[in-house]
Amino acid sequence: MTDTMRVAVIVNPELSRGLLANTSSVIAMGLAGRFPVLAGEQLTDAEGKTIDVSSKLPVPILQATTAQINDILQKALKSTESVAIVPFPAFARAMHSFDHYAQAFSQCSLSGEMLDGLGLAGPEKWVRSLTGSLKLLRN
């Protein structure tokens, strides 16, 4: 599936460097959780040292405003294909356990939430159609 698959992480460039790094990493974990084929293997070097693979595909970090991120999310949610959609709502920063996050998430409407980031993984054409006009994050 990785042959025709594409991955993109979109973040709000107004975030501090630390929050950009955190947002990108947790989104990437969510994408790999949905599609373990994105990573989940090991490689062994010539000396017999084995490591875990970070990613089989490039993971561009793109920039967009909160409004753009929300617009892309709403379009992405209409997909009928096998895709991964991993939003990072701003309120998640205040949650220090998954149970608290899950409870808060069930009581919110994503269309009204401020999003710090969004991860997408799926068919290349689908990801490109949603992210093709975005610029790479330069910080």
Coordinates of N, CA, C and O in Angstrom, one line a residue:
M1 N 0.8 -1.2 0.0 CA 0.0 0.0 0.0 C 0.9 1.3 0.0 O 0.4 2.3 -0.4
T2 N 2.1 1.2 0.5 CA 2.9 2.4 0.5 C 3.3 2.9 -0.8 O 3.7 4.0 -1.0
D3 N 3.2 2.1 -1.9 CA 3.6 2.5 -3.2 C 2.8 3.6 -3.7 O 3.3 4.5 -4.4
T4 N 1.5 3.7 -3.4 CA 0.6 4.7 -3.9 C 0.1 5.6 -2.8 O -0.7 6.4 -3.0
M5 N 0.7 5.5 -1.6 CA 0.3 6.2 -0.5 C 1.2 7.5 -0.3 O 2.3 7.5 -0.7
R6 N 0.5 8.5 0.3 CA 1.2 9.7 0.6 C 0.9 10.2 2.0 O -0.2 9.9 2.5
V7 N 1.8 10.8 2.6 CA 1.6 11.3 4.0 C 1.9 12.8 4.0 O 2.7 13.3 3.3
A8 N 1.1 13.6 4.8 CA 1.4 15.0 5.0 C 1.0 15.4 6.4 O 0.0 14.9 6.9
V9 N 1.8 16.2 7.0 CA 1.4 16.8 8.3 C 1.4 18.3 8.1 O 2.3 18.9 7.5
I10 N 0.3 18.9 8.5 CA 0.0 20.3 8.4 C -0.1 20.9 9.7 O -0.8 20.5 10.6
V11 N 0.7 22.0 9.9 CA 0.7 22.7 11.2 C 0.6 24.2 11.1 O 0.8 24.8 10.0
N12 N 0.1 24.8 12.1 CA 0.0 26.3 12.2 C 1.4 26.9 12.4 O 1.9 26.6 13.5
P13 N 1.9 27.6 11.5 CA 3.3 28.1 11.7 C 3.4 29.2 12.8 O 4.5 29.5 13.2
E14 N 2.3 29.6 13.4 CA 2.3 30.6 14.5 C 2.7 29.9 15.8 O 3.0 30.6 16.8
L15 N 2.7 28.6 15.9 CA 3.1 27.9 17.1 C 4.6 28.1 17.4 O 5.4 28.2 16.4
S16 N 4.9 28.0 18.6 CA 6.4 28.0 19.0 C 7.1 26.8 18.5 O 6.4 25.8 18.1
R17 N 8.4 26.8 18.4 CA 9.1 25.7 17.9 C 8.8 24.4 18.7 O 8.7 23.3 18.1
G18 N 8.7 24.5 20.0 CA 8.4 23.3 20.8 C 7.1 22.8 20.5 O 6.9 21.6 20.4
L19 N 6.1 23.6 20.4 CA 4.7 23.2 20.1 C 4.6 22.6 18.6 O 3.9 21.7 18.4
L20 N 5.4 23.2 17.7 CA 5.4 22.7 16.3 C 6.0 21.2 16.3 O 5.4 20.3 15.7
A21 N 7.1 21.0 17.1 CA 7.7 19.7 17.2 C 6.7 18.7 17.8 O 6.5 17.6 17.3
N22 N 6.1 19.1 18.9 CA 5.2 18.2 19.6 C 4.0 17.9 18.7 O 3.6 16.7 18.6
T23 N 3.4 18.9 18.1 CA 2.2 18.7 17.3 C 2.6 17.7 16.1 O 1.8 16.8 15.8
S24 N 3.7 18.0 15.5 CA 4.1 17.1 14.3 C 4.3 15.7 14.8 O 3.9 14.8 14.1
S25 N 5.0 15.5 15.9 CA 5.3 14.2 16.3 C 4.1 13.4 16.7 O 3.9 12.2 16.4
V26 N 3.1 14.0 17.5 CA 2.0 13.2 17.9 C 1.0 12.9 16.7 O 0.4 11.9 16.7
I27 N 1.0 13.8 15.8 CA 0.2 13.6 14.6 C 0.8 12.4 13.8 O 0.1 11.5 13.3
A28 N 2.1 12.4 13.6 CA 2.8 11.3 12.9 C 2.6 10.0 13.6 O 2.4 8.9 12.9
M29 N 2.6 10.0 14.9 CA 2.3 8.7 15.7 C 0.9 8.2 15.4 O 0.7 7.0 15.2
G30 N -0.1 9.2 15.3 CA -1.4 8.8 14.9 C -1.6 8.2 13.6 O -2.3 7.2 13.3
L31 N -0.8 8.8 12.6 CA -0.9 8.3 11.2 C -0.3 6.8 11.2 O -0.9 5.9 10.5
A32 N 0.8 6.6 11.8 CA 1.5 5.3 11.9 C 0.6 4.3 12.6 O 0.6 3.1 12.3
G33 N -0.1 4.8 13.6 CA -1.1 3.9 14.3 C -2.2 3.4 13.4 O -2.6 2.2 13.5
R34 N -2.6 4.2 12.6 CA -3.7 3.8 11.6 C -3.2 2.9 10.5 O -3.8 2.0 10.1
F35 N -2.0 3.3 10.0 CA -1.3 2.5 8.9 C 0.1 2.1 9.4 O 1.1 2.7 9.0
P36 N 0.2 1.0 10.2 CA 1.5 0.5 10.6 C 2.5 0.2 9.5 O 3.7 0.2 9.7
V37 N 2.0 0.0 8.3 CA 2.8 -0.2 7.1 C 3.7 1.0 6.9 O 4.8 0.9 6.2
L38 N 3.4 2.2 7.4 CA 4.2 3.4 7.2 C 5.6 3.2 7.9 O 6.5 3.9 7.5
A39 N 5.7 2.4 8.9 CA 6.9 2.2 9.6 C 6.9 0.7 10.1 O 6.7 -0.1 9.3
G40 N 7.1 0.5 11.3 CA 6.9 -0.8 11.9 C 7.9 -1.9 11.4 O 7.5 -3.1 11.5
E41 N 9.0 -1.6 10.9 CA 9.9 -2.7 10.5 C 11.3 -2.4 11.1 O 11.5 -1.3 11.7
Q42 N 12.2 -3.3 11.0 CA 13.5 -3.2 11.5 C 14.5 -3.4 10.4 O 14.3 -4.1 9.5
L43 N 15.7 -2.7 10.5 CA 16.8 -2.9 9.6 C 18.0 -3.2 10.4 O 18.2 -2.8 11.5
T44 N 18.9 -4.1 9.8 CA 20.1 -4.4 10.5 C 21.3 -4.0 9.6 O 21.3 -4.2 8.4
D45 N 22.3 -3.3 10.3 CA 23.4 -2.8 9.6 C 24.5 -3.9 9.4 O 24.3 -5.1 9.8
A46 N 25.6 -3.6 8.8 CA 26.6 -4.5 8.4 C 27.3 -5.1 9.7 O 27.9 -6.2 9.6
E47 N 27.2 -4.4 10.8 CA 27.8 -4.9 12.1 C 26.8 -5.7 12.9 O 27.1 -6.1 14.0
G48 N 25.5 -5.9 12.4 CA 24.5 -6.7 13.1 C 23.7 -5.9 14.0 O 23.0 -6.5 14.8
K49 N 23.8 -4.6 14.0 CA 23.0 -3.7 14.9 C 21.7 -3.5 14.3 O 21.6 -3.0 13.1
T50 N 20.6 -3.7 15.0 CA 19.3 -3.6 14.5 C 18.6 -2.3 15.1 O 18.7 -2.1 16.3
I51 N 17.9 -1.6 14.2 CA 17.2 -0.4 14.6 C 15.7 -0.5 14.1 O 15.4 -1.3 13.2
D52 N 14.9 0.3 14.6 CA 13.5 0.4 14.1 C 13.4 1.5 13.1 O 14.1 2.5 13.2
V53 N 12.7 1.2 12.0 CA 12.6 2.2 10.9 C 11.7 3.3 11.3 O 10.7 3.2 12.0
S54 N 12.2 4.6 11.0 CA 11.4 5.8 11.3 C 10.2 5.9 10.4 O 9.1 6.2 10.9
S55 N 10.4 5.8 9.1 CA 9.3 6.0 8.2 C 9.7 5.5 6.8 O 10.9 5.6 6.4
K56 N 8.8 4.8 6.1 CA 9.1 4.3 4.8 C 8.8 5.4 3.7 O 9.2 5.2 2.6
L57 N 8.1 6.4 4.1 CA 7.7 7.5 3.2 C 8.2 8.8 3.7 O 8.3 9.0 4.9
P58 N 8.4 9.8 2.8 CA 8.7 11.2 3.3 C 7.5 11.7 4.0 O 6.3 11.3 3.7
V59 N 7.7 12.5 5.0 CA 6.7 13.1 5.8 C 6.9 14.6 5.7 O 7.5 15.2 6.6
P60 N 6.3 15.3 4.7 CA 6.5 16.7 4.6 C 5.7 17.4 5.7 O 4.5 17.0 6.0
I61 N 6.3 18.4 6.3 CA 5.6 19.2 7.3 C 5.2 20.5 6.6 O 6.1 21.3 6.2
L62 N 3.9 20.7 6.4 CA 3.4 21.8 5.6 C 2.8 22.9 6.6 O 2.5 22.5 7.7
Q63 N 2.6 24.1 6.1 CA 2.1 25.1 7.0 C 0.8 25.6 6.4 O 0.6 25.7 5.2
A64 N -0.1 26.0 7.4 CA -1.4 26.5 7.0 C -2.0 27.2 8.2 O -1.6 26.9 9.4
T65 N -2.9 28.2 8.0 CA -3.5 28.9 9.1 C -4.6 27.9 9.7 O -4.9 26.9 9.1
T66 N -5.0 28.3 10.9 CA -6.0 27.5 11.6 C -7.3 27.3 10.7 O -7.8 26.2 10.6
A67 N -7.7 28.4 10.0 CA -8.9 28.3 9.2 C -8.6 27.3 8.0 O -9.5 26.6 7.6
Q68 N -7.4 27.4 7.4 CA -7.1 26.5 6.3 C -7.1 25.0 6.8 O -7.6 24.2 6.1
I69 N -6.5 24.8 7.9 CA -6.4 23.5 8.5 C -7.8 22.9 8.7 O -8.2 21.8 8.3
N70 N -8.7 23.7 9.3 CA -10.1 23.3 9.5 C -10.8 23.0 8.2 O -11.5 22.0 8.0
D71 N -10.6 23.9 7.2 CA -11.2 23.7 5.9 C -10.7 22.3 5.2 O -11.5 21.6 4.7
I72 N -9.4 22.1 5.3 CA -8.9 20.8 4.8 C -9.5 19.6 5.6 O -9.9 18.6 5.0
L73 N -9.6 19.7 6.9 CA -10.2 18.7 7.7 C -11.6 18.4 7.2 O -12.0 17.2 7.0
Q74 N -12.4 19.4 7.0 CA -13.8 19.2 6.6 C -13.9 18.5 5.2 O -14.7 17.6 5.0
K75 N -13.0 18.9 4.3 CA -12.9 18.2 3.0 C -12.5 16.8 3.2 O -13.0 15.8 2.5
A76 N -11.5 16.5 4.0 CA -10.9 15.2 4.2 C -11.9 14.2 4.8 O -12.0 13.1 4.4
L77 N -12.7 14.7 5.7 CA -13.7 13.9 6.3 C -14.8 13.3 5.4 O -15.5 12.4 5.7
K78 N -14.9 13.9 4.2 CA -15.8 13.4 3.2 C -15.3 12.2 2.4 O -16.0 11.6 1.6
S79 N -14.1 11.8 2.6 CA -13.5 10.7 1.9 C -14.2 9.4 2.2 O -14.6 9.1 3.3
T80 N -14.3 8.6 1.1 CA -14.9 7.3 1.3 C -13.8 6.2 1.1 O -14.1 5.0 1.1
E81 N -12.5 6.7 1.0 CA -11.4 5.7 0.8 C -10.8 5.4 2.2 O -11.2 5.9 3.2
S82 N -9.9 4.4 2.1 CA -9.2 4.0 3.3 C -8.1 5.0 3.6 O -7.1 5.0 2.9
V83 N -8.3 5.9 4.5 CA -7.4 7.0 4.8 C -7.2 7.2 6.3 O -8.0 6.6 7.1
A84 N -6.2 7.9 6.7 CA -6.0 8.3 8.1 C -6.1 9.8 8.1 O -5.5 10.6 7.3
I85 N -6.9 10.3 9.1 CA -7.1 11.7 9.3 C -6.9 12.0 10.8 O -7.6 11.5 11.6
V86 N -5.8 12.7 11.1 CA -5.4 12.9 12.5 C -5.4 14.4 12.8 O -4.4 15.0 12.6
P87 N -6.5 14.9 13.3 CA -6.5 16.4 13.7 C -5.9 16.5 15.1 O -5.9 15.6 15.9
F88 N -5.3 17.7 15.4 CA -4.8 18.0 16.7 C -5.5 19.3 17.1 O -5.0 20.4 16.8
P89 N -6.6 19.2 17.9 CA -7.3 20.3 18.4 C -6.5 21.0 19.5 O -5.8 20.3 20.3
A90 N -6.5 22.3 19.5 CA -5.7 23.1 20.5 C -6.0 22.7 21.9 O -5.2 22.7 22.8
F91 N -7.3 22.3 22.2 CA -7.6 22.0 23.6 C -6.9 20.7 24.1 O -6.8 20.5 25.3
A92 N -6.4 19.9 23.2 CA -5.7 18.7 23.5 C -4.4 19.0 24.4 O -4.0 18.1 25.2
R93 N -3.9 20.2 24.2 CA -2.7 20.5 25.0 C -2.9 20.5 26.5 O -2.0 20.3 27.3
A94 N -4.1 20.8 26.9 CA -4.4 20.8 28.3 C -4.7 19.4 28.9 O -4.8 19.2 30.1
M95 N -4.7 18.4 28.0 CA -5.1 17.0 28.5 C -3.8 16.3 28.8 O -2.9 16.3 27.9
H96 N -3.7 15.6 29.9 CA -2.5 14.9 30.3 C -2.7 13.4 30.4 O -1.9 12.7 30.8
S97 N -3.9 13.0 29.9 CA -4.2 11.5 29.8 C -5.1 11.3 28.7 O -6.0 12.2 28.3
F98 N -5.0 10.2 28.0 CA -5.9 9.9 26.9 C -7.3 9.8 27.3 O -8.2 10.3 26.6
D99 N -7.6 9.3 28.5 CA -9.0 9.2 28.9 C -9.7 10.6 29.0 O -10.8 10.8 28.6
H100 N -8.9 11.6 29.6 CA -9.5 12.9 29.6 C -9.7 13.5 28.2 O -10.7 14.2 28.0
Y101 N -8.7 13.3 27.3 CA -8.9 13.7 26.0 C -10.1 13.1 25.3 O -10.8 13.8 24.6
A102 N -10.2 11.8 25.4 CA -11.3 11.1 24.8 C -12.7 11.6 25.3 O -13.6 11.8 24.5
Q103 N -12.7 11.9 26.6 CA -14.0 12.4 27.2 C -14.3 13.8 26.6 O -15.4 14.1 26.2
A104 N -13.3 14.7 26.6 CA -13.4 16.0 26.1 C -13.8 16.0 24.6 O -14.6 16.8 24.1
F105 N -13.1 15.1 23.8 CA -13.3 15.0 22.4 C -14.7 14.7 22.1 O -15.3 15.2 21.1
S106 N -15.3 13.8 22.8 CA -16.7 13.3 22.6 C -17.7 14.4 22.8 O -18.8 14.3 22.3
Q107 N -17.3 15.5 23.5 CA -18.2 16.5 23.8 C -18.0 17.8 22.9 O -18.6 18.8 23.1
C108 N -17.1 17.7 22.0 CA -16.8 18.8 21.1 C -17.2 18.5 19.7 O -17.5 17.4 19.3
S109 N -17.3 19.6 18.9 CA -17.5 19.5 17.5 C -16.3 20.0 16.8 O -15.9 21.2 16.9
L110 N -15.6 19.1 16.0 CA -14.3 19.5 15.4 C -14.5 20.7 14.5 O -13.6 21.5 14.3
S111 N -15.7 20.9 13.9 CA -15.8 22.0 12.9 C -15.8 23.3 13.7 O -15.5 24.4 13.1
G112 N -16.0 23.4 15.0 CA -15.9 24.6 15.8 C -14.6 24.7 16.6 O -14.5 25.7 17.3
E113 N -13.7 23.8 16.5 CA -12.5 23.8 17.3 C -11.4 24.4 16.6 O -11.2 24.3 15.4
M114 N -10.5 25.1 17.3 CA -9.2 25.6 16.8 C -8.3 24.4 16.6 O -8.0 23.7 17.6
L115 N -7.7 24.2 15.5 CA -6.8 23.1 15.2 C -5.4 23.6 15.1 O -5.1 24.6 14.3
D116 N -4.5 23.0 15.8 CA -3.1 23.3 15.7 C -2.4 22.6 14.5 O -1.3 22.9 14.1
G117 N -3.0 21.4 14.2 CA -2.4 20.6 13.1 C -3.3 19.6 12.6 O -4.4 19.3 13.2
L118 N -2.9 18.9 11.5 CA -3.7 17.9 10.9 C -2.7 16.9 10.2 O -1.8 17.4 9.5
G119 N -2.9 15.6 10.3 CA -2.2 14.7 9.6 C -3.1 13.9 8.6 O -4.2 13.6 9.0
L120 N -2.5 13.6 7.4 CA -3.3 12.9 6.4 C -2.4 11.8 5.9 O -1.2 12.0 5.6
A121 N -3.0 10.6 5.6 CA -2.3 9.5 5.0 C -3.3 8.8 4.1 O -4.5 8.6 4.6
G122 N -3.0 8.5 2.9 CA -3.9 7.8 2.1 C -3.4 7.8 0.6 O -2.2 8.1 0.4
P123 N -4.3 7.6 -0.3 CA -3.9 7.6 -1.7 C -3.2 8.9 -2.1 O -3.7 10.0 -1.7
E124 N -2.2 8.8 -2.9 CA -1.4 10.0 -3.2 C -2.3 11.1 -3.8 O -2.1 12.3 -3.5
K125 N -3.2 10.7 -4.7 CA -4.0 11.7 -5.4 C -4.9 12.5 -4.4 O -5.1 13.7 -4.4
W126 N -5.4 11.8 -3.4 CA -6.3 12.4 -2.4 C -5.5 13.3 -1.5 O -5.9 14.5 -1.3
V127 N -4.3 12.9 -1.0 CA -3.5 13.8 -0.2 C -3.1 15.1 -1.0 O -3.2 16.2 -0.5
R128 N -2.6 14.9 -2.2 CA -2.2 16.0 -3.0 C -3.4 17.0 -3.3 O -3.2 18.2 -3.3
S129 N -4.6 16.4 -3.5 CA -5.7 17.3 -3.8 C -6.0 18.2 -2.6 O -6.6 19.3 -2.7
L130 N -5.7 17.7 -1.4 CA -6.0 18.5 -0.2 C -4.9 19.4 0.2 O -5.1 20.5 0.9
T131 N -3.6 19.1 -0.2 CA -2.5 19.8 0.3 C -1.6 20.5 -0.7 O -0.6 21.1 -0.4
G132 N -1.9 20.3 -2.0 CA -1.1 20.7 -3.1 C -0.7 22.2 -3.1 O 0.3 22.5 -3.6
S133 N -1.6 23.0 -2.5 CA -1.3 24.5 -2.6 C -0.5 24.9 -1.3 O -0.2 26.1 -1.2
L134 N -0.3 24.1 -0.4 CA 0.4 24.5 0.9 C 1.9 24.5 0.7 O 2.5 23.7 0.0
K135 N 2.5 25.4 1.5 CA 4.0 25.5 1.4 C 4.6 24.7 2.6 O 4.0 24.4 3.6
L136 N 5.9 24.2 2.3 CA 6.6 23.6 3.4 C 6.8 24.5 4.6 O 7.0 25.7 4.4
L137 N 6.8 24.0 5.8 CA 7.1 24.8 7.0 C 8.6 25.2 6.9 O 9.4 24.3 6.8
R138 N 8.8 26.4 7.1 CA 10.2 26.9 7.2 C 10.3 27.7 8.5 O 9.6 28.7 8.7
N139 N 11.1 27.2 9.4 CA 11.1 27.9 10.7 C 12.5 28.0 11.2 O 13.3 27.2 11.2

